[in-house]
Amino acid sequence: MIGDACPSSKCADCGFRSAVFASLNAGQLEMLTSGKTFNAVKKGATICKQGEEIKAFIFLRVGLAKLVRNTTDGREQIVGIATPNDFVGLLSLFSSKIYQYSIIAIEDSEYCSVDYSMVMDLIRGNGVFAQSLLEKISHVSDILINTRLDLDLRQLRGRVAFIICYFANEVYGATKFNLPISRKEIAELIDMRVENVVRILSELRRDNIIRIEGTTIDILDPEKLKWIKVHG
Amino acid sequence: MIGDACPSSKCADCGFRSAVFASLNAGQLEMLTSGKTFNAVKKGATICKQGEEIKAFIFLRVGLAKLVRNTTDGREQIVGIATPNDFVGLLSLFSSKIYQYSIIAIEDSEYCSVDYSMVMDLIRGNGVFAQSLLEKISHVSDILINTRLDLDLRQLRGRVAFIICYFANEVYGATKFNLPISRKEIAELIDMRVENVVRILSELRRDNIIRIEGTTIDILDPEKLKWIKVHG
DNA sequence: TACCTATTTTGATATATATCAACCTTGATT
DNA sequence: AATCAAGGTTGATATATATCAAAATAGGTA
């Protein structure tokens, strides 16, 4: 499960290149290729653990993961969802020596780890790369903060609608999808209690706004759902 | 009020140098010195406005400012407080062409503006500078996110205690201080209603945990306040 | 001073959310 | 098939928070 070769062994061919590594030259890409580690993990696997030393820069290539924070009083809080190409792994990379959050796969996933010191060398040696990394990390942080602020303004109905829209629009790009997280995890993600998540989902179903079949959610009335997300 | 000369006209002598600009060489510092604008503003002044184009990198040298977000439905939300040397002005600098938040002085303040393109040039030309900027922005974002997540776990009593402790410990370093923001602004900062802010402050006073004299707050029982902040 | 207006404060009440308890599903295991 | 554990669901109730109304206070201005 650890340290497999990357399917396309050259990082130059990897889909990620366009995203952050576009500015690297041939030599730097070669360094990256030989220094990275490819990993494939099953749903539920821990990719990195809160509190442990940061040794690598983590890239989600395929799949889905949750960022989890264990609070001092023993509760769990889901900080956000990491999707391929969004560089959530960057989050506290430069501000701390230890991971602020755990990253746990919520779908079968593939990711690459790039040695921390190698990334630092690339930053110092390539200003354009540094700039693009600044833009990425800034963007990821901004989205996270703005999402949180948006959620804070809403009451529970609006938060649940928000999260359904999020998975539909941002993650799956479809009105019908498999919810990758449990009711309890939804609760941890939007700061509410399991019972209320369930209750509100039931209400949305009763009002024919969504259909729930097992783990599948089907949005029947996107307009009404959006209205609840904004006003409710 | 705009474009005054900086008291110490060379950025090399400025207290900020140690913070981010330590890695700049003489020529780069000279460029910075000639390209920056120094500003002194009164309490209440708008330093930058949400939605406007980002043209400069803003540095708070002296004073205190609030980051304000106007929501789509007309409410105001205070994202955070900017203190001298903490580089809150960095927040969305690299992820957007427009300011995500307004910055408004809540005490008489002084700040410097550095042209956006100049900062970009420095990043591209000086990897160590880029790295230190990455660390700063990452740190600022991390604190903001973690604070928000902490607040989200608490109920109102805990949030009010949190904010009192914040001003006492992080901003003024004293148990007795002048609250720089109104009750309404406290409410906007920690997502609650003015009436409840007032009510809880009154409770804290009644229980001899704090004393309130006009705009001054005096923490009488730091231990109890901390307990409420954590458990309340 | 007298007169505004905004902020602060308190109380009564409605609404939203959490808690507690019970039961139902589902999937895994024996 | 029987058992079990975990997640899911619903209802009744307690608690927390928002809303509405009204009064007190402070600051600015004619």
Coordinates of C-alpha atoms (C1' of nucleotides) in Angstrom, one line a residue:
Chain A
M1 CA 0.0 0.0 0.0
I2 CA 3.0 2.3 0.4
G3 CA 5.6 3.3 -2.0
D4 CA 4.3 1.8 -5.2
A5 CA 5.6 3.2 -8.5
C6 CA 3.4 5.9 -10.0
P7 CA 1.5 4.6 -13.0
S8 CA 3.0 7.2 -15.2
S9 CA 6.5 7.2 -13.7
K10 CA 7.4 10.6 -14.9
C11 CA 5.8 13.5 -13.1
A12 CA 6.1 15.5 -16.3
D13 CA 3.3 13.3 -17.7
C14 CA 1.1 13.6 -14.6
G15 CA -2.1 15.6 -14.7
F16 CA -0.8 17.6 -11.8
R17 CA 1.9 19.1 -13.8
S18 CA -0.3 21.7 -15.3
A19 CA -1.6 22.7 -11.9
V20 CA 1.5 23.6 -9.9
F21 CA 4.5 22.2 -11.6
A22 CA 4.1 23.9 -15.0
S23 CA 6.9 26.3 -14.1
L24 CA 9.5 23.6 -13.4
N25 CA 12.3 23.0 -15.9
A26 CA 13.4 19.6 -17.1
G27 CA 16.0 19.1 -14.4
Q28 CA 13.6 20.1 -11.6
L29 CA 10.9 17.8 -13.0
E30 CA 13.5 14.9 -13.0
M31 CA 14.3 15.7 -9.4
L32 CA 10.5 15.6 -8.6
T33 CA 10.0 12.3 -10.5
S34 CA 12.8 10.5 -8.6
G35 CA 11.9 12.0 -5.2
K36 CA 8.1 11.4 -5.1
T37 CA 6.2 8.5 -3.7
F38 CA 3.0 7.2 -5.1
N39 CA 0.4 5.7 -2.9
A40 CA -3.0 4.0 -3.4
V41 CA -5.2 3.5 -0.3
K42 CA -8.6 2.2 0.5
K43 CA -11.5 4.1 1.9
G44 CA -10.9 4.7 5.6
A45 CA -7.1 4.8 5.4
T46 CA -5.3 7.5 7.2
I47 CA -3.1 9.5 4.8
C48 CA -1.5 11.7 7.5
K49 CA -2.1 12.2 11.2
Q50 CA -2.7 15.3 13.2
G51 CA 0.2 16.0 15.5
E52 CA 2.8 14.1 13.4
E53 CA 5.8 15.7 11.9
I54 CA 5.3 17.1 8.4
K55 CA 7.8 15.3 6.2
A56 CA 6.0 15.5 2.8
F57 CA 3.8 17.5 0.6
I58 CA 0.7 15.5 -0.1
F59 CA -1.2 15.6 -3.4
L60 CA -4.5 13.9 -3.8
R61 CA -4.6 12.5 -7.4
V62 CA -7.7 10.4 -7.3
G63 CA -10.5 9.9 -4.8
L64 CA -11.8 11.9 -1.9
A65 CA -10.5 12.6 1.6
K66 CA -11.7 14.4 4.7
L67 CA -9.5 16.7 6.8
V68 CA -10.2 15.9 10.5
R69 CA -9.4 17.9 13.6
N70 CA -9.5 16.3 17.0
T71 CA -10.4 18.9 19.5
T72 CA -9.0 19.1 22.9
D73 CA -12.2 17.9 24.5
G74 CA -12.3 14.7 22.4
R75 CA -14.7 15.7 19.8
E76 CA -14.0 15.4 16.1
Q77 CA -14.5 18.2 13.6
I78 CA -14.2 17.9 9.8
V79 CA -12.4 20.9 8.5
G80 CA -13.1 20.3 4.9
I81 CA -13.1 17.8 2.0
A82 CA -10.1 17.3 -0.2
T83 CA -10.8 16.7 -3.9
P84 CA -8.2 15.8 -6.6
N85 CA -6.2 18.8 -7.7
D86 CA -7.2 21.2 -5.0
F87 CA -4.0 21.0 -2.9
V88 CA -5.7 20.9 0.5
G89 CA -2.6 19.1 1.5
L90 CA -0.9 22.4 1.4
L91 CA -2.9 23.9 4.2
S92 CA -0.6 24.1 7.2
L93 CA 2.5 22.9 5.3
F94 CA 4.4 26.1 5.7
S95 CA 3.2 27.4 9.1
S96 CA 3.9 24.5 11.3
K97 CA 6.3 21.5 11.8
I98 CA 3.4 19.2 12.5
Y99 CA 0.1 18.4 10.7
Q100 CA -2.8 20.5 12.1
Y101 CA -5.3 18.0 10.8
S102 CA -5.5 14.3 9.8
I103 CA -6.3 13.5 6.3
I104 CA -8.5 10.3 5.9
A105 CA -9.6 8.8 2.7
I106 CA -13.4 8.7 2.4
E107 CA -13.2 7.0 -1.0
D108 CA -10.5 4.7 -2.5
S109 CA -7.8 7.2 -3.3
E110 CA -4.4 7.7 -4.8
Y111 CA -1.9 10.4 -3.8
C112 CA 1.7 11.4 -4.2
S113 CA 4.0 12.5 -1.5
V114 CA 6.9 14.8 -2.3
D115 CA 9.6 15.3 0.2
Y116 CA 9.2 18.5 2.2
S117 CA 12.8 19.6 1.8
M118 CA 12.6 19.1 -2.0
V119 CA 9.6 21.4 -2.2
M120 CA 11.5 24.0 -0.2
D121 CA 14.5 23.7 -2.5
L122 CA 12.2 24.2 -5.5
I123 CA 10.6 27.3 -3.9
R124 CA 14.0 28.9 -3.2
G125 CA 15.4 28.1 -6.6
N126 CA 12.4 28.9 -8.8
G127 CA 10.5 32.1 -8.1
V128 CA 7.7 31.4 -10.6
F129 CA 7.1 28.1 -8.9
A130 CA 7.0 29.9 -5.5
Q131 CA 4.5 32.3 -6.9
S132 CA 2.2 29.6 -8.2
L133 CA 2.4 27.8 -4.9
L134 CA 1.5 31.0 -3.1
E135 CA -1.5 31.4 -5.3
K136 CA -2.6 27.8 -4.7
I137 CA -2.3 27.9 -1.0
S138 CA -3.9 31.3 -0.8
H139 CA -6.8 30.0 -2.9
V140 CA -7.3 26.9 -0.8
S141 CA -7.3 28.9 2.4
D142 CA -9.6 31.5 1.0
I143 CA -12.2 28.9 0.0
L144 CA -12.0 27.2 3.3
I145 CA -12.4 30.4 5.3
N146 CA -15.2 31.7 3.1
T147 CA -17.0 28.5 3.3
R148 CA -16.8 28.4 7.1
L149 CA -18.0 32.0 7.3
D150 CA -20.9 31.2 5.0
L151 CA -21.8 28.2 7.1
D152 CA -21.6 30.3 10.3
L153 CA -24.4 32.6 9.0
R154 CA -26.8 29.8 8.3
Q155 CA -29.0 27.8 10.5
L156 CA -29.1 24.0 10.2
R157 CA -31.5 23.7 7.3
G158 CA -29.3 26.0 5.3
R159 CA -26.2 24.2 6.2
V160 CA -27.5 20.8 5.2
A161 CA -28.7 22.3 1.9
F162 CA -25.3 23.8 1.5
I163 CA -23.5 20.5 1.9
I164 CA -25.8 18.7 -0.5
C165 CA -25.2 21.4 -3.1
Y166 CA -21.5 21.2 -2.4
F167 CA -21.2 17.5 -3.2
A168 CA -23.5 17.8 -6.2
N169 CA -21.8 20.9 -7.8
E170 CA -18.2 20.9 -6.6
V171 CA -17.4 17.2 -6.1
Y172 CA -19.5 15.1 -8.4
G173 CA -21.0 17.6 -10.9
A174 CA -24.3 15.7 -10.9
T175 CA -27.7 16.0 -9.3
K176 CA -27.6 12.4 -8.3
F177 CA -24.6 11.0 -6.4
N178 CA -23.5 8.7 -3.7
L179 CA -23.0 10.5 -0.4
P180 CA -19.4 9.6 0.5
I181 CA -19.9 10.4 4.2
S182 CA -22.1 9.3 7.0
R183 CA -24.7 11.3 8.8
K184 CA -22.3 11.6 11.7
E185 CA -19.6 13.0 9.4
I186 CA -22.0 15.5 7.9
A187 CA -22.7 16.6 11.4
E188 CA -19.0 17.0 12.2
L189 CA -18.5 18.9 9.0
I190 CA -21.2 21.6 9.6
D191 CA -21.2 21.7 13.4
M192 CA -24.5 20.1 14.2
R193 CA -25.9 16.9 15.8
V194 CA -26.5 13.7 13.9
E195 CA -30.2 13.6 14.9
N196 CA -30.7 17.0 13.3
V197 CA -28.9 16.1 10.1
V198 CA -31.2 13.1 9.8
R199 CA -34.3 15.1 10.7
I200 CA -33.6 17.8 8.1
L201 CA -32.8 15.3 5.4
S202 CA -36.1 13.6 6.1
E203 CA -37.9 17.0 5.8
L204 CA -36.2 17.6 2.5
R205 CA -37.3 14.2 1.3
R206 CA -40.9 14.7 2.6
D207 CA -41.1 18.0 0.7
N208 CA -39.9 16.3 -2.5
I209 CA -36.8 18.4 -2.7
I210 CA -34.5 15.4 -2.6
R211 CA -34.8 11.6 -2.9
I212 CA -32.8 9.3 -0.7
E213 CA -32.2 5.7 -1.8
G214 CA -29.8 4.1 0.5
T215 CA -26.6 6.1 0.2
T216 CA -27.7 7.8 -3.0
I217 CA -29.0 11.3 -3.0
D218 CA -31.0 12.7 -5.9
I219 CA -31.8 16.3 -6.1
L220 CA -35.4 16.7 -7.4
D221 CA -35.9 20.4 -6.9
P222 CA -32.5 22.2 -7.3
E223 CA -34.2 25.7 -7.2
K224 CA -35.9 25.0 -3.9
L225 CA -32.7 23.5 -2.5
K226 CA -30.7 26.5 -3.5
W227 CA -33.3 28.8 -1.9
I228 CA -33.0 26.9 1.4
K229 CA -29.2 27.0 1.1
V230 CA -29.3 30.8 0.8
H231 CA -32.2 31.8 3.0
G232 CA -32.8 28.9 5.2
Chain B
M1 CA -4.1 61.3 5.2
I2 CA -2.8 59.6 2.1
G3 CA 0.8 59.3 1.0
D4 CA 2.6 60.9 3.9
A5 CA 6.3 60.1 4.2
C6 CA 7.1 57.2 6.4
P7 CA 8.6 58.4 9.7
S8 CA 11.7 56.4 9.1
S9 CA 12.0 56.9 5.4
K10 CA 14.1 53.8 4.8
C11 CA 12.3 50.4 5.0
A12 CA 15.6 48.9 6.1
D13 CA 15.1 50.7 9.5
C14 CA 11.4 49.7 9.8
G15 CA 10.4 47.3 12.5
F16 CA 8.8 45.2 9.8
R17 CA 12.1 44.4 8.2
S18 CA 12.8 41.6 10.6
A19 CA 9.4 40.1 10.0
V20 CA 9.3 39.5 6.3
F21 CA 11.9 41.6 4.6
A22 CA 14.9 40.2 6.4
S23 CA 15.9 38.3 3.3
L24 CA 15.9 41.2 0.9
N25 CA 19.3 42.6 -0.2
A26 CA 20.3 46.3 -0.3
G27 CA 19.0 46.9 -3.8
Q28 CA 15.7 45.2 -3.1
L29 CA 15.3 47.2 0.1
E30 CA 16.0 50.4 -1.8
M31 CA 13.3 49.4 -4.3
L32 CA 10.9 48.8 -1.5
T33 CA 11.7 52.1 0.2
S34 CA 11.1 54.2 -2.9
G35 CA 8.0 52.2 -3.9
K36 CA 6.0 52.1 -0.7
T37 CA 3.4 54.5 0.6
F38 CA 3.0 55.4 4.2
N39 CA -0.5 56.2 5.6
A40 CA -1.9 57.4 8.9
V41 CA -5.6 57.1 9.4
K42 CA -8.2 57.8 12.1
K43 CA -10.4 55.2 13.8
G44 CA -13.2 54.3 11.5
A45 CA -11.3 54.9 8.2
T46 CA -11.6 52.4 5.5
I47 CA -8.1 51.1 4.5
C48 CA -9.4 48.9 1.7
K49 CA -12.8 47.9 0.4
Q50 CA -14.2 44.5 -0.4
G51 CA -14.7 44.1 -4.1
E52 CA -12.1 46.6 -5.2
E53 CA -9.1 45.7 -7.2
I54 CA -6.1 44.7 -5.3
K55 CA -3.3 47.1 -6.1
A56 CA -1.2 46.9 -3.0
F57 CA 0.1 44.8 -0.3
I58 CA -1.0 46.3 3.0
F59 CA 1.0 46.3 6.2
L60 CA -0.5 47.5 9.5
R61 CA 2.4 49.2 11.4
V62 CA 0.5 50.7 14.3
G63 CA -3.1 50.4 15.5
L64 CA -5.9 47.9 15.1
A65 CA -8.2 47.1 12.2
K66 CA -11.1 44.8 11.5
L67 CA -11.6 42.6 8.5
V68 CA -15.2 42.9 7.4
R69 CA -17.2 40.8 5.0
N70 CA -20.5 42.0 3.6
T71 CA -22.6 39.1 2.9
T72 CA -25.0 38.7 0.0
D73 CA -28.0 39.2 2.2
G74 CA -26.8 42.6 3.6
R75 CA -25.4 41.4 6.9
E76 CA -21.9 42.2 8.1
Q77 CA -19.5 39.7 9.3
I78 CA -16.2 40.4 11.0
V79 CA -13.7 37.9 9.7
G80 CA -10.9 38.8 12.1
I81 CA -8.8 41.5 13.8
A82 CA -5.6 42.7 12.2
T83 CA -2.9 43.6 14.7
P84 CA 0.5 45.2 13.8
N85 CA 3.0 42.8 12.3
D86 CA 0.5 40.0 11.7
F87 CA 0.1 40.4 7.9
V88 CA -3.6 39.9 7.8
G89 CA -3.4 42.1 4.7
L90 CA -1.9 39.1 3.0
L91 CA -5.0 37.1 3.2
S92 CA -6.5 36.9 -0.2
L93 CA -3.7 38.8 -1.9
F94 CA -2.6 35.9 -4.1
S95 CA -5.9 34.2 -4.8
S96 CA -8.0 36.9 -6.2
K97 CA -7.8 40.1 -8.2
I98 CA -10.2 41.8 -5.8
Y99 CA -10.3 42.2 -2.0
Q100 CA -12.4 39.6 -0.4
Y101 CA -12.9 41.7 2.7
S102 CA -12.8 45.4 3.7
I103 CA -10.2 46.5 6.2
I104 CA -11.4 49.2 8.6
A105 CA -9.4 50.9 11.3
I106 CA -10.9 50.4 14.8
E107 CA -8.1 52.4 16.4
D108 CA -6.0 55.2 14.9
S109 CA -3.6 53.4 12.7
E110 CA -0.6 53.6 10.5
Y111 CA 0.1 51.3 7.5
C112 CA 2.3 51.0 4.5
S113 CA 1.2 50.0 1.0
V114 CA 3.6 48.3 -1.2
D115 CA 2.7 48.1 -4.9
Y116 CA 1.4 44.6 -5.8
S117 CA 3.6 44.1 -8.9
M118 CA 6.7 45.0 -6.8
V119 CA 5.9 42.3 -4.3
M120 CA 5.5 39.9 -7.2
D121 CA 8.8 40.9 -8.7
L122 CA 10.5 40.3 -5.3
I123 CA 8.9 36.9 -5.0
R124 CA 10.1 35.8 -8.4
G125 CA 13.5 37.2 -7.9
N126 CA 14.2 36.0 -4.3
G127 CA 13.3 32.5 -3.4
V128 CA 14.0 33.0 0.3
F129 CA 11.7 36.0 0.4
A130 CA 9.1 33.9 -1.3
Q131 CA 9.5 31.2 1.3
S132 CA 9.2 33.6 4.2
L133 CA 6.0 35.0 2.6
L134 CA 4.6 31.5 2.2
E135 CA 5.2 30.9 5.8
K136 CA 3.5 34.1 6.9
I137 CA 0.5 33.7 4.7
S138 CA 0.1 30.1 5.8
H139 CA 0.4 31.1 9.4
V140 CA -2.2 33.8 9.2
S141 CA -4.6 31.6 7.4
D142 CA -4.0 28.8 9.8
I143 CA -4.8 30.9 12.8
L144 CA -7.9 32.3 11.2
I145 CA -9.2 28.9 10.3
N146 CA -8.4 27.3 13.7
T147 CA -10.0 30.2 15.5
R148 CA -13.1 29.9 13.5
L149 CA -13.3 26.2 14.1
D150 CA -12.8 26.7 17.8
L151 CA -15.6 29.2 17.9
D152 CA -17.9 26.9 16.0
L153 CA -17.6 24.3 18.7
R154 CA -18.6 26.7 21.5
Q155 CA -21.8 28.1 22.6
L156 CA -22.3 31.8 23.2
R157 CA -20.9 32.0 26.7
G158 CA -17.7 30.3 25.5
R159 CA -17.5 32.6 22.5
V160 CA -17.7 35.8 24.5
A161 CA -15.1 34.5 27.0
F162 CA -13.0 33.6 24.0
I163 CA -13.1 37.1 22.6
I164 CA -12.3 38.8 25.9
C165 CA -9.3 36.5 26.4
Y166 CA -8.3 37.2 22.9
F167 CA -8.1 41.0 23.4
A168 CA -6.5 40.6 26.8
N169 CA -3.8 38.1 25.8
E170 CA -3.2 38.5 22.1
V171 CA -3.9 42.2 21.5
Y172 CA -3.2 44.1 24.7
G173 CA -1.3 41.7 26.9
A174 CA -3.1 43.0 29.9
T175 CA -6.1 41.9 32.1
K176 CA -7.5 45.5 31.9
F177 CA -8.0 47.1 28.6
N178 CA -10.3 49.3 26.4
L179 CA -12.6 47.2 24.3
P180 CA -11.9 48.6 20.8
I181 CA -15.2 47.3 19.3
S182 CA -18.8 47.8 20.1
R183 CA -21.2 45.1 21.3
K184 CA -22.6 44.9 17.8
E185 CA -19.1 44.3 16.4
I186 CA -18.5 41.6 18.9
A187 CA -21.7 40.0 17.7
E188 CA -20.6 40.2 14.1
L189 CA -17.2 38.7 15.0
I190 CA -18.5 35.7 16.8
D191 CA -21.8 35.1 15.0
M192 CA -24.3 36.0 17.6
R193 CA -26.9 38.8 18.4
V194 CA -26.1 42.0 20.1
E195 CA -28.6 41.3 22.9
N196 CA -27.0 38.1 23.8
V197 CA -23.5 39.6 23.8
V198 CA -24.8 42.2 26.3
R199 CA -26.6 39.6 28.3
I200 CA -23.6 37.4 28.7
L201 CA -21.3 40.3 29.5
S202 CA -23.8 41.2 32.2
E203 CA -23.7 37.7 33.6
L204 CA -20.0 37.7 33.7
R205 CA -20.1 41.0 35.6
R206 CA -22.7 39.7 38.0
D207 CA -20.6 36.7 38.7
N208 CA -17.6 38.9 39.4
I209 CA -15.6 37.4 36.6
I210 CA -15.1 40.7 34.8
R211 CA -15.7 44.4 35.7
I212 CA -17.0 46.8 33.1
E213 CA -16.4 50.5 33.4
G214 CA -17.6 52.3 30.3
T215 CA -15.6 50.9 27.5
T216 CA -13.0 49.3 29.8
I217 CA -12.9 45.7 30.7
D218 CA -11.1 44.3 33.7
I219 CA -10.7 40.6 34.1
L220 CA -11.1 39.8 37.8
D221 CA -11.1 36.0 37.6
P222 CA -8.9 34.8 34.7
E223 CA -9.2 31.2 35.8
K224 CA -13.0 31.2 35.7
L225 CA -13.0 33.1 32.5
K226 CA -10.7 30.5 30.9
W227 CA -12.9 27.7 32.2
I228 CA -15.9 29.3 30.5
K229 CA -13.9 29.8 27.3
V230 CA -13.0 26.2 27.2
H231 CA -16.1 24.5 28.6
G232 CA -18.8 27.1 28.3
Chain C
dT1 C1' -29.3 73.4 27.7
dA2 C1' -32.2 70.8 25.0
dC3 C1' -32.6 67.7 21.4
dC4 C1' -31.4 64.2 18.5
dT5 C1' -29.6 59.5 17.4
dA6 C1' -27.1 55.4 18.2
dT7 C1' -25.6 52.3 21.5
dT8 C1' -26.4 49.6 25.5
dT9 C1' -29.4 47.2 28.5
dT10 C1' -33.2 44.3 30.4
dG11 C1' -37.4 41.5 30.1
dA12 C1' -41.0 38.5 27.9
dT13 C1' -41.6 35.4 24.4
dA14 C1' -41.0 32.6 20.2
dT15 C1' -38.0 29.7 17.7
dA16 C1' -34.2 26.7 16.9
dT17 C1' -31.3 23.3 18.5
dA18 C1' -29.6 19.7 21.7
dT19 C1' -30.5 15.9 24.5
dC20 C1' -32.5 11.6 25.8
dA21 C1' -34.8 7.4 24.8
dA22 C1' -36.5 4.1 21.9
dC23 C1' -36.7 1.6 17.8
dC24 C1' -35.6 0.4 13.1
dT25 C1' -32.1 -1.0 9.2
dT26 C1' -28.3 -2.8 7.4
dG27 C1' -24.2 -5.5 7.0
dA28 C1' -20.9 -8.5 9.0
dT29 C1' -20.1 -12.6 11.8
dT30 C1' -21.0 -16.8 14.0
Chain D
dA1 C1' -30.9 -18.5 10.5
dA2 C1' -29.4 -16.0 14.8
dT3 C1' -26.7 -12.5 16.8
dC4 C1' -24.5 -8.4 17.1
dA5 C1' -22.7 -3.7 16.3
dA6 C1' -23.1 0.5 13.9
dG7 C1' -25.5 3.6 11.6
dG8 C1' -30.0 5.6 10.8
dT9 C1' -34.6 7.3 12.2
dT10 C1' -38.3 9.3 15.0
dG11 C1' -40.6 11.4 18.9
dA12 C1' -40.8 13.9 23.4
dT13 C1' -38.6 17.2 26.0
dA14 C1' -35.0 20.5 27.8
dT15 C1' -32.0 24.0 26.8
dA16 C1' -30.0 27.7 24.1
dT17 C1' -30.6 31.4 21.1
dA18 C1' -33.2 34.8 18.4
dT19 C1' -36.8 38.1 18.2
dC20 C1' -39.6 41.8 19.7
dA21 C1' -40.5 45.6 22.7
dA22 C1' -39.2 49.1 25.7
dA23 C1' -36.3 51.8 28.5
dA24 C1' -31.8 53.7 30.0
dT25 C1' -27.5 55.7 28.7
dA26 C1' -24.1 58.2 26.2
dG27 C1' -22.3 61.3 22.5
dG28 C1' -22.9 64.8 19.2
dT29 C1' -25.1 69.0 17.7
dA30 C1' -28.3 73.0 17.1

